[in-house]
PDB file of C-alpha atoms in Angstrom:
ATOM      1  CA  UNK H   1       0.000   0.000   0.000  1.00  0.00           C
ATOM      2  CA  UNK H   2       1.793   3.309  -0.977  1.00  0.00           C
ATOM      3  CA  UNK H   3       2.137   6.122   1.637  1.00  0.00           C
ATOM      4  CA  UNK H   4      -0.636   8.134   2.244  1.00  0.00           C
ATOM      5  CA  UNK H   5       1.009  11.306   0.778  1.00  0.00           C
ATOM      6  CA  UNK H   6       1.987   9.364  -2.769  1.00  0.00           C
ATOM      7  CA  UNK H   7      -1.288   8.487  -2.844  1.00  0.00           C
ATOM      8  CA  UNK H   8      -3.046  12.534  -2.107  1.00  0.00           C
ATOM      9  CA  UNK H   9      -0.294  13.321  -4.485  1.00  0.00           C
ATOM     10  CA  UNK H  10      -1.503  10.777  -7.256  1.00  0.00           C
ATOM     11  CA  UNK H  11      -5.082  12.550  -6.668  1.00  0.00           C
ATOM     12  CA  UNK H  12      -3.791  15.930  -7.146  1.00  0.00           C
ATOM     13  CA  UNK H  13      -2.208  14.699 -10.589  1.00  0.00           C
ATOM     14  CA  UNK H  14      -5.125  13.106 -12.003  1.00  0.00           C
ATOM     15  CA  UNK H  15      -7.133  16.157 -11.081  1.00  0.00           C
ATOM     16  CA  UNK H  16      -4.415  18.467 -12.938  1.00  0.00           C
ATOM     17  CA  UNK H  17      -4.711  16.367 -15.813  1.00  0.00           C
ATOM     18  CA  UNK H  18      -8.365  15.580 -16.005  1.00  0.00           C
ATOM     19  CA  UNK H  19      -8.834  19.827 -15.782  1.00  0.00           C
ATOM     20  CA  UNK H  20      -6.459  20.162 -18.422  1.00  0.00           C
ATOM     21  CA  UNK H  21      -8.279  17.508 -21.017  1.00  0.00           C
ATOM     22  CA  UNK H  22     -11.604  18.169 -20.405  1.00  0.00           C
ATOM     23  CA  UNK H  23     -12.215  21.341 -17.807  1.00  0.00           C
ATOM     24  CA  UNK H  24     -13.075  22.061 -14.098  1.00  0.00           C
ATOM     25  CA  UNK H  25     -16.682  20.150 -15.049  1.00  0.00           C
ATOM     26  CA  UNK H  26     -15.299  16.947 -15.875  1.00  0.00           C
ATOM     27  CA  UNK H  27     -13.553  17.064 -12.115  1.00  0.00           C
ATOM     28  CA  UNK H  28     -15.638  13.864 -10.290  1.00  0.00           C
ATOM     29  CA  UNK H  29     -14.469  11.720  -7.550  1.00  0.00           C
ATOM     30  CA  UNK H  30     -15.174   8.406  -9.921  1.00  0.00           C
ATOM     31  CA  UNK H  31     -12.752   9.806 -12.585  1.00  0.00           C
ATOM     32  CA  UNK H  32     -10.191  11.039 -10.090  1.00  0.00           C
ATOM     33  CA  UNK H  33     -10.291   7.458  -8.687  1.00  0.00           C
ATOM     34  CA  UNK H  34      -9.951   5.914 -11.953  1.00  0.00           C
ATOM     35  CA  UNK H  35      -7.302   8.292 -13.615  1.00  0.00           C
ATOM     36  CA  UNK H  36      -4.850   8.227 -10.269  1.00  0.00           C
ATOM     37  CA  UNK H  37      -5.881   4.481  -9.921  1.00  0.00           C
ATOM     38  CA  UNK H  38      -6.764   4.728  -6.281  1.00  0.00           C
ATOM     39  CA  UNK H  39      -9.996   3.651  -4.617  1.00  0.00           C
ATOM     40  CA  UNK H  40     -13.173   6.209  -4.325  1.00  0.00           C
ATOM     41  CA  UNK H  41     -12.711   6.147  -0.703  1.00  0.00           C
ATOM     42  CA  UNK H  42      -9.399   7.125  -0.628  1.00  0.00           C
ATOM     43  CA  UNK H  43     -10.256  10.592  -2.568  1.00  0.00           C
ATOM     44  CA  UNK H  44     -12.755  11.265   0.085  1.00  0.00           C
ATOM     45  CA  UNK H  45     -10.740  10.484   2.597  1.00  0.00           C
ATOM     46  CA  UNK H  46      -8.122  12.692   0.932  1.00  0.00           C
ATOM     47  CA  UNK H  47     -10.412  15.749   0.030  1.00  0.00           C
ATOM     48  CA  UNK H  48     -13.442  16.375   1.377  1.00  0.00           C
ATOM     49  CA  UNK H  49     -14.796  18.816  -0.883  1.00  0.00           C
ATOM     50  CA  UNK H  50     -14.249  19.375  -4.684  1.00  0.00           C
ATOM     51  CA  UNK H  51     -13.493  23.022  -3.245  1.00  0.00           C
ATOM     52  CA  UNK H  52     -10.117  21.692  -1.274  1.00  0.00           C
ATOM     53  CA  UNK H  53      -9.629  19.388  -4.478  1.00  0.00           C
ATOM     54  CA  UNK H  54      -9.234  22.588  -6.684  1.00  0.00           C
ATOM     55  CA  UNK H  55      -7.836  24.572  -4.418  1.00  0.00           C
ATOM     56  CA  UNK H  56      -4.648  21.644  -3.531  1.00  0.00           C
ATOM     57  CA  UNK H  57      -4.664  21.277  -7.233  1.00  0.00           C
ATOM     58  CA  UNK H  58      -4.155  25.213  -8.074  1.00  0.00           C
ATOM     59  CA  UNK H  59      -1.370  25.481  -4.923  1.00  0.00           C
ATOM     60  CA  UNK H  60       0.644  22.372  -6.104  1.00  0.00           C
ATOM     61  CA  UNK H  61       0.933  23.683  -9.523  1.00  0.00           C
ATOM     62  CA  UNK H  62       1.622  27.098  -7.663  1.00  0.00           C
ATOM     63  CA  UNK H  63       4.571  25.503  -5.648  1.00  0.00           C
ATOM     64  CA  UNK H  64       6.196  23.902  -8.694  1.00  0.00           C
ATOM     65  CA  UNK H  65       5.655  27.325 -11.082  1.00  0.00           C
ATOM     66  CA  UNK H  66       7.333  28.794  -8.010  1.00  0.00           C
ATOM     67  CA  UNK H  67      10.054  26.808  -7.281  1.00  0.00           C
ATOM     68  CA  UNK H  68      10.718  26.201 -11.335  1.00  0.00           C
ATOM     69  CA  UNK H  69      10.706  30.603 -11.802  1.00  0.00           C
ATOM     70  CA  UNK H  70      12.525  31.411  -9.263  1.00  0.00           C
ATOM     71  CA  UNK H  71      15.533  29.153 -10.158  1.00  0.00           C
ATOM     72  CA  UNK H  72      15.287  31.035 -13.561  1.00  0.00           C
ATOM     73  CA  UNK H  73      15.233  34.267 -11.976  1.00  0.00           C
ATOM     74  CA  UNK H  74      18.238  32.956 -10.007  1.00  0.00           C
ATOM     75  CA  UNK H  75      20.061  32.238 -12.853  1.00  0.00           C
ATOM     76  CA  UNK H  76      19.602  35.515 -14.161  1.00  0.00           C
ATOM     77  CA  UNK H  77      21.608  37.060 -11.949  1.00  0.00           C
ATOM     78  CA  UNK H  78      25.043  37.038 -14.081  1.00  0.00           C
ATOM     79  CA  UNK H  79      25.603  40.871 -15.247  1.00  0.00           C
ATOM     80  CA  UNK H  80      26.555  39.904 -18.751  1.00  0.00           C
ATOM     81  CA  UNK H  81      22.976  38.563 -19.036  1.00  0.00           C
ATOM     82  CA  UNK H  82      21.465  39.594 -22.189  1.00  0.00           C
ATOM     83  CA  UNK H  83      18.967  39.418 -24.934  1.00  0.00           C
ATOM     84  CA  UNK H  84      20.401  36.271 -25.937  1.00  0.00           C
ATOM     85  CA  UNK H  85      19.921  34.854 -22.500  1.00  0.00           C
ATOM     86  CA  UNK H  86      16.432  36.462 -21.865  1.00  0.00           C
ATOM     87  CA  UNK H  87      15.035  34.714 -25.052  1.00  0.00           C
ATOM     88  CA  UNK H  88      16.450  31.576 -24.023  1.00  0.00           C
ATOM     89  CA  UNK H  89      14.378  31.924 -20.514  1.00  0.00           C
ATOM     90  CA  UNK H  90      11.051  33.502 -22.273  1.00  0.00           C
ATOM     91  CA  UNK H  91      11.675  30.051 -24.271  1.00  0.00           C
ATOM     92  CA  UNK H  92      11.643  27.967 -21.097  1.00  0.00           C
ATOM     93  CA  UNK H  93       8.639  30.299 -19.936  1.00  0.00           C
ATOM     94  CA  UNK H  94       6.889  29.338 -23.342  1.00  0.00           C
ATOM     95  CA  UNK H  95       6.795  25.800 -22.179  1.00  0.00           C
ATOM     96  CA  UNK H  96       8.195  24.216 -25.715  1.00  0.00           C
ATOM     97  CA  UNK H  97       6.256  23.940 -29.243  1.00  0.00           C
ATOM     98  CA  UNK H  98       2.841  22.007 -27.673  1.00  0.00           C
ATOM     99  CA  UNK H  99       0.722  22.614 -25.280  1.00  0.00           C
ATOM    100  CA  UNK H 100      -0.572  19.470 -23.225  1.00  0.00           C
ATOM    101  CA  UNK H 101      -2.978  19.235 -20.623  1.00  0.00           C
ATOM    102  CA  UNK H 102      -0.468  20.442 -18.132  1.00  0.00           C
ATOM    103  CA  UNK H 103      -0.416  23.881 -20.056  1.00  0.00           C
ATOM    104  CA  UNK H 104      -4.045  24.066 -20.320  1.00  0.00           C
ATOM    105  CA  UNK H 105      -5.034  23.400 -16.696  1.00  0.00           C
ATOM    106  CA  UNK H 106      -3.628  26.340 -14.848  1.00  0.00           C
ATOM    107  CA  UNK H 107      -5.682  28.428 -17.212  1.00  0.00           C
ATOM    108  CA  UNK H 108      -8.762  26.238 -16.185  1.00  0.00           C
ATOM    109  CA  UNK H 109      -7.634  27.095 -12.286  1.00  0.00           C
ATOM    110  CA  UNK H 110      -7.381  31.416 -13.117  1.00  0.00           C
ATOM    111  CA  UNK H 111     -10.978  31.313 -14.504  1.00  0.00           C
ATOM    112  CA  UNK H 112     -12.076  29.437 -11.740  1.00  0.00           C
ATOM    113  CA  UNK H 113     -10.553  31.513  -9.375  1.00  0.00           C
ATOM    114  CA  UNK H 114     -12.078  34.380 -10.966  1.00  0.00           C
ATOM    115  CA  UNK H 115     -15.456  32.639  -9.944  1.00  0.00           C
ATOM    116  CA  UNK H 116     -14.333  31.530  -6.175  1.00  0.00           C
ATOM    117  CA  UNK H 117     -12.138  34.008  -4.415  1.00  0.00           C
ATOM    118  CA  UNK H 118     -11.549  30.983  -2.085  1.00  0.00           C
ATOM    119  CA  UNK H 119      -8.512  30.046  -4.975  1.00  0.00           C
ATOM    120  CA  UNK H 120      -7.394  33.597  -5.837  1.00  0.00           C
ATOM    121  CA  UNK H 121      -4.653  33.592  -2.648  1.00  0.00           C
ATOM    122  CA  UNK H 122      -2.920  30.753  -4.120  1.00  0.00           C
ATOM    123  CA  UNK H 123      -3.758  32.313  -7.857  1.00  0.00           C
ATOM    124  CA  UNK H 124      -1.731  35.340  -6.936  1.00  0.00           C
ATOM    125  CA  UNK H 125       0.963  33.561  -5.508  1.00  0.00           C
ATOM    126  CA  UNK H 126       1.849  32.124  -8.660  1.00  0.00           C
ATOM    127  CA  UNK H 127       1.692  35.651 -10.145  1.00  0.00           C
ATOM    128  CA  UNK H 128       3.866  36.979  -7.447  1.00  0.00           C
ATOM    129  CA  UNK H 129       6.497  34.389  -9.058  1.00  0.00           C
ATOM    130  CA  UNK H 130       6.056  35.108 -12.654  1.00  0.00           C
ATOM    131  CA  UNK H 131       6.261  38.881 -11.566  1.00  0.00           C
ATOM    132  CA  UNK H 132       9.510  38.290  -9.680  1.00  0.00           C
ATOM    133  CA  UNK H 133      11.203  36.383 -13.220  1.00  0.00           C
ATOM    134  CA  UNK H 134      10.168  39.482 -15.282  1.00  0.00           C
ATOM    135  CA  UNK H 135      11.502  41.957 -12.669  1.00  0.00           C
ATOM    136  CA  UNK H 136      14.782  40.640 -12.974  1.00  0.00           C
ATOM    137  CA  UNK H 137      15.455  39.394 -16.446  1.00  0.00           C
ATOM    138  CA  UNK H 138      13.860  43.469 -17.129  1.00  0.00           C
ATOM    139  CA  UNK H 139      16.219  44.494 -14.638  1.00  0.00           C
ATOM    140  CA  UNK H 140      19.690  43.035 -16.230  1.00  0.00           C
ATOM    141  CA  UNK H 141      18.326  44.457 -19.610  1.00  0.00           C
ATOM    142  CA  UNK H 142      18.339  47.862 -18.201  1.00  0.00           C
ATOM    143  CA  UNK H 143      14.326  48.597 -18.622  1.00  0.00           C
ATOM    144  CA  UNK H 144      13.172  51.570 -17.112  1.00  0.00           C
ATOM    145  CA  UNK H 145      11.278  50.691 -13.839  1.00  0.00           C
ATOM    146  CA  UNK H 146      11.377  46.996 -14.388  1.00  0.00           C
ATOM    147  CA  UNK H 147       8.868  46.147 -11.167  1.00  0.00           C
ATOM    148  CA  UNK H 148       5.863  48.409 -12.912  1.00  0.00           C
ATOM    149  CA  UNK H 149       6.808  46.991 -16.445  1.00  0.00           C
ATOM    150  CA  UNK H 150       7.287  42.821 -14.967  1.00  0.00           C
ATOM    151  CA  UNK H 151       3.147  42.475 -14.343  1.00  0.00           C
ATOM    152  CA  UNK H 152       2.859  44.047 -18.699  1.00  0.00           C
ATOM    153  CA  UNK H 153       5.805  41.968 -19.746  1.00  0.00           C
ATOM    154  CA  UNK H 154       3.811  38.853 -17.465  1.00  0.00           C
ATOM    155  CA  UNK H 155       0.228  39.544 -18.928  1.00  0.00           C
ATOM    156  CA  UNK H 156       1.933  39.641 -22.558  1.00  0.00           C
ATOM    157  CA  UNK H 157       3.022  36.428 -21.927  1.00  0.00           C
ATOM    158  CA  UNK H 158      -0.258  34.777 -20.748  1.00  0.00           C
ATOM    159  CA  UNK H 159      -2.051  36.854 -23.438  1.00  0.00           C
ATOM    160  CA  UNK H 160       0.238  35.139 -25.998  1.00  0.00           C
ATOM    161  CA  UNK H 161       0.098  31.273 -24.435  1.00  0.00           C
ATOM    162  CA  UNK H 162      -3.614  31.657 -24.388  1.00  0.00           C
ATOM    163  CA  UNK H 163      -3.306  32.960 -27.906  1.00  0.00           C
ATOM    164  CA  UNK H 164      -1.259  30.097 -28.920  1.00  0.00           C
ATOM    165  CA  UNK H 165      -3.271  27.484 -27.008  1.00  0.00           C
ATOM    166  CA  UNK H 166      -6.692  29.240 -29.284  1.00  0.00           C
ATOM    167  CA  UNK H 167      -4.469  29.221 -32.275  1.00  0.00           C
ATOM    168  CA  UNK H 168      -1.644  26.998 -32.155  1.00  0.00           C
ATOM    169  CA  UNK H 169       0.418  29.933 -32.990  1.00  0.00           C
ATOM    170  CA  UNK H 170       4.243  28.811 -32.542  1.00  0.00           C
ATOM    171  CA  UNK H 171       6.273  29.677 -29.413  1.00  0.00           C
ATOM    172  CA  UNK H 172       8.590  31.732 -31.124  1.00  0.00           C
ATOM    173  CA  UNK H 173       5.564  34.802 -31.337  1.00  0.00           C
ATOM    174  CA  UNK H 174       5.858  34.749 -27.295  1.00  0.00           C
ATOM    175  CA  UNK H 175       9.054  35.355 -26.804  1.00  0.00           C
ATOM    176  CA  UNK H 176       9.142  37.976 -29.284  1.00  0.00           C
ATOM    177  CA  UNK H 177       6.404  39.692 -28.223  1.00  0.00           C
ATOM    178  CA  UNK H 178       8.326  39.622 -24.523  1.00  0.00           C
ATOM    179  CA  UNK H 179      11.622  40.812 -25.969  1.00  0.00           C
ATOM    180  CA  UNK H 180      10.245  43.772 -27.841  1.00  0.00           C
ATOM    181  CA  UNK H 181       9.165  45.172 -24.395  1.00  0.00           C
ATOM    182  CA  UNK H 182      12.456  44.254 -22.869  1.00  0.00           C
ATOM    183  CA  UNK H 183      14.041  46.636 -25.676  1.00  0.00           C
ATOM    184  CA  UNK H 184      12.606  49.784 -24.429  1.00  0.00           C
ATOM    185  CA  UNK H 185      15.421  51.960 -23.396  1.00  0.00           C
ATOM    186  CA  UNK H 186      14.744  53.984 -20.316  1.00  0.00           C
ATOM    187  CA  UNK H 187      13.553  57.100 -22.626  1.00  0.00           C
ATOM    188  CA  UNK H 188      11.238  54.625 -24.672  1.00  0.00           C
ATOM    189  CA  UNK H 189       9.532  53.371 -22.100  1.00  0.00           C
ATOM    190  CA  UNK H 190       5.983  54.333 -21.113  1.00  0.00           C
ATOM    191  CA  UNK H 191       5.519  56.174 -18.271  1.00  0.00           C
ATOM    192  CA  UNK H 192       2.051  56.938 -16.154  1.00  0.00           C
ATOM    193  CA  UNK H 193       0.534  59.961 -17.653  1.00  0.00           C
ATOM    194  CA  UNK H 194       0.992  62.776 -15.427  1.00  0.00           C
ATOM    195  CA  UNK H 195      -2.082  64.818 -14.154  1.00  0.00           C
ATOM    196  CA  UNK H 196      -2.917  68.217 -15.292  1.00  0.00           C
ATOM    197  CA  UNK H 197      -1.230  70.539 -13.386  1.00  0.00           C
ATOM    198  CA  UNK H 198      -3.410  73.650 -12.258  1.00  0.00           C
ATOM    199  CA  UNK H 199      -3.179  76.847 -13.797  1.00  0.00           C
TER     200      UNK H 199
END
């Protein structure tokens, strides 16, 4: 009999994977039991709502986005990082040439945490780590104000992968949609507009 936390993590899989090929819907304790090949009890026993189900499901994927970004933001901490080196990270951040059921399911998870606010903690989490990458791979490319331009350069990016995943548009459109922000100099880059001042 495996451990009891190889077999909660076999549930959270299955779920991850049964969001990703057929949506937040198709989520029942029958197929998790089947996909992760445990019994029905055990998912019960595990997770006693579909709520904590979805909610372990969107903070494991948040720990491993995590843990994944900030090693890349780590590594961009060499000062003769450059363009070369940021497109080679956007690249890793594109996730290859296909998008699986992996890919898909996190987008499944935002939505529904746009619908339960119970899920949008661990939503933002995740965020917070995409935000960090951009802040420092803007940072070593010398963008003006790289912490207000990560969350753009980070809603370009899921604009484009949910773009590709509508399209199958290649990766290669993501990462150059990220690098032409990264190539504002500091005088190119947008800046809030300033109000009126009075007469």
């Amino acid at each position: 009999m495996p451990p009891a936390s190889d077999t909660r993590q076999s549930i959270i899989d299955a779920v991850l994977r049964i969001i990703g090929q057929d949506g937040i819907a198709a989520v029942t304790n029958r197929r998790i039991a089947k996909e992760a090949g445990v019994s029905l009890g055990s998912v019960t026993y595990h997770f006693a709502t579909q709520h904590e189900l979805l909610r372990e499901s969107l903070l494991h994927f948040v720990a491993e986005e995590t843990r994944h970004f900030t090693e890349l933001a780590d590594a961009c901490s060499d000062e003769r990082f450059d363009i070369g080196q940021a497109a080679e990270v956007v690249a890793q951040v594109a996730g290859g040439n296909a998008f699986d059921s992996r890919h898909i399911a996190p987008f499944e998870l935002y939505v529904q945490a746009g619908r339960d606010e119970r899920l949008r903690s661990a939503a933002a989490e995740c965020f917070a780590a995409y935000d960090l990458l951009a802040t420092r791979i803007l940072t070593h490319l010398g963008a003006a104000d790289p912490g207000r331009l990560a969350s753009v350069a980070v809603a370009l990016v899921f604009g484009q992968q949910l773009r590709r995943l509508a399209t199958g548009a290649p990766a290669e459109d993501l990462v150059d949609t990220l690098l032409i922000l990264a190539r504002f100099t500091p005088e190119q880059t947008l800046r809030a507009p300033q109000a009126p001042q009075a007469p």
